[in-house]
mmCIF file of C-alpha atoms in Angstrom:
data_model
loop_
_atom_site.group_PDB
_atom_site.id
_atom_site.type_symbol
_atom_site.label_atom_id
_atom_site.label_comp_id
_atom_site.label_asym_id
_atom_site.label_seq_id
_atom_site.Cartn_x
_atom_site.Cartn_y
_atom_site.Cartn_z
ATOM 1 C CA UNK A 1 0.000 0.000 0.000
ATOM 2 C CA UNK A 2 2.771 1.976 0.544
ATOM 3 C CA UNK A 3 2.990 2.212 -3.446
ATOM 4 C CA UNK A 4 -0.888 3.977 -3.946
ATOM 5 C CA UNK A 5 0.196 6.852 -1.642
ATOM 6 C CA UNK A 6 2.721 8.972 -4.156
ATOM 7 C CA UNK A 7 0.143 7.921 -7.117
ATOM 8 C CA UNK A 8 -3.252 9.308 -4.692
ATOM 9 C CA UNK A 9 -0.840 12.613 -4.432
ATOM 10 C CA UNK A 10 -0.037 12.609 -8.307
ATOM 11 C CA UNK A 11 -3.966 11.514 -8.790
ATOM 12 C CA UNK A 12 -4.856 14.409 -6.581
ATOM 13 C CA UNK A 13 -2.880 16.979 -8.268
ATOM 14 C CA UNK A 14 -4.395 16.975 -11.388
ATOM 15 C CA UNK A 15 -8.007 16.425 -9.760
ATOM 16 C CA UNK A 16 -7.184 19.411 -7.773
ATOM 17 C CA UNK A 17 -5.603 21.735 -10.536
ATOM 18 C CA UNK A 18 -8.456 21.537 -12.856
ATOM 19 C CA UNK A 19 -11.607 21.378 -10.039
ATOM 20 C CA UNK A 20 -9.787 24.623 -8.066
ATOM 21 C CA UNK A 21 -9.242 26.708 -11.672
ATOM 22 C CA UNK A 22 -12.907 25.199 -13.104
ATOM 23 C CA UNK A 23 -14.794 26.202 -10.102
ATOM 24 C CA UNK A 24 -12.747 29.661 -10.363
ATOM 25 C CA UNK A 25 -12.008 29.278 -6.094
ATOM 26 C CA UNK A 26 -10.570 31.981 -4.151
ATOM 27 C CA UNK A 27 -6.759 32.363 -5.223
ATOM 28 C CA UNK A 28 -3.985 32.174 -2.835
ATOM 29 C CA UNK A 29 -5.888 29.229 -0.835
ATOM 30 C CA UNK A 30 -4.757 26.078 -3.443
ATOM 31 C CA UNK A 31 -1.773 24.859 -1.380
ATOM 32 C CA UNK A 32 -4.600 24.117 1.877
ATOM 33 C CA UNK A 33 -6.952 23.307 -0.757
ATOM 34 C CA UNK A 34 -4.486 20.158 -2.083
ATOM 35 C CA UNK A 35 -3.246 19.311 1.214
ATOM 36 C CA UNK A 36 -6.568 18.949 2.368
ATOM 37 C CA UNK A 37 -7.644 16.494 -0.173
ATOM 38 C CA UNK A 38 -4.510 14.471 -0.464
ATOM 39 C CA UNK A 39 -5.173 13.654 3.634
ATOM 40 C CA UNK A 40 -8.577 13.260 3.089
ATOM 41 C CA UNK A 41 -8.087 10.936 0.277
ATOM 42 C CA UNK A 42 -5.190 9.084 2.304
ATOM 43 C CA UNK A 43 -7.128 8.377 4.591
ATOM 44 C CA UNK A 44 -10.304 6.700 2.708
ATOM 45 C CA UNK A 45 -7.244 4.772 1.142
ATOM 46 C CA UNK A 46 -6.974 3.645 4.589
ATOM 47 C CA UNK A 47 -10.144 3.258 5.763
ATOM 48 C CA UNK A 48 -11.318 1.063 2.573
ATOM 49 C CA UNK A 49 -7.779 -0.918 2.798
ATOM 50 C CA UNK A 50 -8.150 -1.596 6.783
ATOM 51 C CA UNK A 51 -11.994 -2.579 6.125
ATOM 52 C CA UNK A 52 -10.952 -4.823 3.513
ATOM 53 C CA UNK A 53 -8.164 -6.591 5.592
ATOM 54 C CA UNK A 54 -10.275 -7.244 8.869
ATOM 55 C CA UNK A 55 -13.443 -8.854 6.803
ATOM 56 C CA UNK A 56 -13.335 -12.264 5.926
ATOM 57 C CA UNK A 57 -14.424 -12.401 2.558
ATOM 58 C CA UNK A 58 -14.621 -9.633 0.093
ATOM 59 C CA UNK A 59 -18.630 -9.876 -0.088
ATOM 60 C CA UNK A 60 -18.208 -8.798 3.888
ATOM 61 C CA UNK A 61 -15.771 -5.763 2.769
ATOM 62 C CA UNK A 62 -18.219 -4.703 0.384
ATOM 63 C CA UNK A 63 -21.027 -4.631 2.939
ATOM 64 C CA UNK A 64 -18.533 -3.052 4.989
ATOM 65 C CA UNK A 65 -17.571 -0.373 3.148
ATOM 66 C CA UNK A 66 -21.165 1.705 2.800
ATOM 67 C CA UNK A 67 -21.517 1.895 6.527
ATOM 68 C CA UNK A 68 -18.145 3.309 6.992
ATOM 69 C CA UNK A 69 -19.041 6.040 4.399
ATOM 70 C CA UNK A 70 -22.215 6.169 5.247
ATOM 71 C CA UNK A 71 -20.911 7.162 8.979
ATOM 72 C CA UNK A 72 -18.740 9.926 8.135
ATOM 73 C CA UNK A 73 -20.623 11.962 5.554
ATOM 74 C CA UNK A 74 -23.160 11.822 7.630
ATOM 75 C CA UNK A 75 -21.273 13.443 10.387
ATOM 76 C CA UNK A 76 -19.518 15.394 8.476
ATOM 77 C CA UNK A 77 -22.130 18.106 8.134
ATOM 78 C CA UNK A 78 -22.937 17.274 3.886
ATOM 79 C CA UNK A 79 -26.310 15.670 4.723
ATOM 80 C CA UNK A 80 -27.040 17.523 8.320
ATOM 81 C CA UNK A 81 -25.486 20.699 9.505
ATOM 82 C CA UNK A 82 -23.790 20.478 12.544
ATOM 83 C CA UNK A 83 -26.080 22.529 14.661
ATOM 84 C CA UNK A 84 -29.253 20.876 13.452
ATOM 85 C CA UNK A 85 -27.956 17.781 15.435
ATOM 86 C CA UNK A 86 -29.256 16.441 18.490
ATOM 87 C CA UNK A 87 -27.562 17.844 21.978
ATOM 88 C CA UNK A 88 -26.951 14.167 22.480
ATOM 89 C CA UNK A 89 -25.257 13.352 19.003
ATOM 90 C CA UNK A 90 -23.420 17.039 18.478
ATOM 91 C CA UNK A 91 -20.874 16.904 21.388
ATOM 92 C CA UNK A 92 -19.288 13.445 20.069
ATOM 93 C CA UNK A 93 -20.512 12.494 16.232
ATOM 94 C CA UNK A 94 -19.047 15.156 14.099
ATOM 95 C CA UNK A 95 -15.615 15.354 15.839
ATOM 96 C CA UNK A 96 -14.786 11.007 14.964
ATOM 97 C CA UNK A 97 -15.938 12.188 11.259
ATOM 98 C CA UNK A 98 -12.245 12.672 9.245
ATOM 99 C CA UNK A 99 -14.312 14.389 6.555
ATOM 100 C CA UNK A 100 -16.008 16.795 8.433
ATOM 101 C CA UNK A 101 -12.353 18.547 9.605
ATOM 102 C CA UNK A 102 -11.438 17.801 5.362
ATOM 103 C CA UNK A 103 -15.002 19.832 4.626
ATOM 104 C CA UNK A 104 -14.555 22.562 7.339
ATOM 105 C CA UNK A 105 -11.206 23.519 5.902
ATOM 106 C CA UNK A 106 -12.346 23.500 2.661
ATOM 107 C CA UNK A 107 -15.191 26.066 3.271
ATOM 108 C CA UNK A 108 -13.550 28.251 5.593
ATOM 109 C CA UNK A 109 -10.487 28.767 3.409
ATOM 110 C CA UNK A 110 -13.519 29.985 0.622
ATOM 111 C CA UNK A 111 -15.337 31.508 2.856
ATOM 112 C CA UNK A 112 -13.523 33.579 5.354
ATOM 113 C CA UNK A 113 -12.269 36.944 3.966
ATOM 114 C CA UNK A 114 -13.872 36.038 1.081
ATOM 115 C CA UNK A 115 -14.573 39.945 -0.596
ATOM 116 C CA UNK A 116 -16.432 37.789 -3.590
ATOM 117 C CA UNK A 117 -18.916 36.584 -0.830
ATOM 118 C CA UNK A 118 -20.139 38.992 1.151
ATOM 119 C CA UNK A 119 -22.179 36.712 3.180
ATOM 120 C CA UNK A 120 -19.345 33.945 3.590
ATOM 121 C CA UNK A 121 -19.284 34.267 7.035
ATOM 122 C CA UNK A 122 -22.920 33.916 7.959
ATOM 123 C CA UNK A 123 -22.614 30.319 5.765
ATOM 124 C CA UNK A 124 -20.184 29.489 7.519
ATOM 125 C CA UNK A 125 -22.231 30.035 10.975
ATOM 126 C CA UNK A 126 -24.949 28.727 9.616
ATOM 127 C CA UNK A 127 -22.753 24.693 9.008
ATOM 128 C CA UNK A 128 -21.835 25.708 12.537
ATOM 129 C CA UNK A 129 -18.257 25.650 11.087
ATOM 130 C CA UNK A 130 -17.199 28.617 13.192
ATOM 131 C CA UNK A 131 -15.397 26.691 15.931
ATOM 132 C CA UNK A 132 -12.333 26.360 13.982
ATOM 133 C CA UNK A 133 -10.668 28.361 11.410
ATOM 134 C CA UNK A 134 -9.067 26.128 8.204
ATOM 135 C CA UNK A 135 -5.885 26.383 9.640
ATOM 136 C CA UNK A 136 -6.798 24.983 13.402
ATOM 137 C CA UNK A 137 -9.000 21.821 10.606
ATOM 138 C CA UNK A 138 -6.280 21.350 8.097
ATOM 139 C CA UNK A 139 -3.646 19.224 9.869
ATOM 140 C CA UNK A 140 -6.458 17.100 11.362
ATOM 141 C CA UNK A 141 -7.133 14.392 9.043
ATOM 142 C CA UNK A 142 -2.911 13.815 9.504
ATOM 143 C CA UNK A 143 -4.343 12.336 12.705
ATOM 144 C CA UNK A 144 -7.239 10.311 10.697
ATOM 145 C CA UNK A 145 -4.662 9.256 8.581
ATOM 146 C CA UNK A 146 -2.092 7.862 11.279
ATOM 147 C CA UNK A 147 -4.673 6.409 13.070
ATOM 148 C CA UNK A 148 -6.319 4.431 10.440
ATOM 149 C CA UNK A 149 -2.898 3.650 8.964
ATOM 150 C CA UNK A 150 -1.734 1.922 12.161
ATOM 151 C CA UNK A 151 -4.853 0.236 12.604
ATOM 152 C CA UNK A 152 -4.371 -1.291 9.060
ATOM 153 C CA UNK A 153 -0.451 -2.481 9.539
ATOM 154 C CA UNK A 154 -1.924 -4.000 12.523
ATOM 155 C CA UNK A 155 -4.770 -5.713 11.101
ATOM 156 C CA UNK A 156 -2.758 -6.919 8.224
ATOM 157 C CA UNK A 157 0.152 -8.047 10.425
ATOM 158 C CA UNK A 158 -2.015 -10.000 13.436
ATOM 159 C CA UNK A 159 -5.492 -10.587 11.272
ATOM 160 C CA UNK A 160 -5.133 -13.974 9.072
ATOM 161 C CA UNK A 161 -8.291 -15.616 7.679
ATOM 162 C CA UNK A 162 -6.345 -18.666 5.775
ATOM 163 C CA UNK A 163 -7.137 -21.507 7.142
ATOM 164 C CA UNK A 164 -3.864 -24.010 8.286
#
């Protein structure tokens, strides 16, 4: 695996060039932008590669895999904004979500100081994104990443399904 992680970087590069010029996003903010997804898109790596090695059979992966996803966009504030969550579900959910750090990033480095978007601030409140700035959200999934990393040497070092 250590092989797909300069080729997800490469891959990311060009996704990132053309999506950051096509959607014409602010300028100055690409270097968070591609760090950002490369970390976000290390870690799915992970996360799909660690669910794959602790299921038995790849039917089980499979099955796996949608409830993994299904987990952290949901908490991620795509489907729900943060503040429209239950008092019960807000003060732990959206903080084990990798993407939702990857997605507050990526809108407050748009939004904030934004002179295109005069109104880039009240968006911002209204994801309930205003908790951290992109800087303080950036380096977060590095911790996503390390984790789920770890998790997967382990699994693929101790986890063995062959039968002897």
């Amino acid at each position: 695996w250590f092989l797909q992680i300069p080729l997800v970087a490469i891959n990311s590069l060009i996704y990132c060039i053309i999506i950051y010029n096509m959607a014409g996003l602010v300028s100055g903010g690409f270097g968070l932008f591609y760090g950002v997804m490369v970390l976000t898109s290390w870690t799915g790596l992970f996360i799909c590669q660690l669910i794959a090695s602790v299921s038995p059979t790849s039917q089980s992966a499979i099955s796996g895999f949608p409830v993994a996803l299904f987990f952290t966009i949901t908490f991620a504030g795509y489907i729900i904004f943060l503040p429209s969550f239950p008092a019960w579900l807000s003060t732990w959910a959206p903080y084990i979500s990798f993407m939702r750090f990857s997605f507050q990033a990526l809108v407050n480095n748009e939004f904030s100081n934004n002179s295109n978007l005069p109104l880039g601030q009240e968006y911002i409140n209204m994801l309930g994104f205003d908790d951290y700035t992109a800087e303080q959200c950036a380096p977060v999934p590095i911790i996503f990443a390390l984790f789920f990393a770890t998790a997967l040497l382990i699994a693929l070092k101790y986890i063995n399904f062959e039968e002897r």
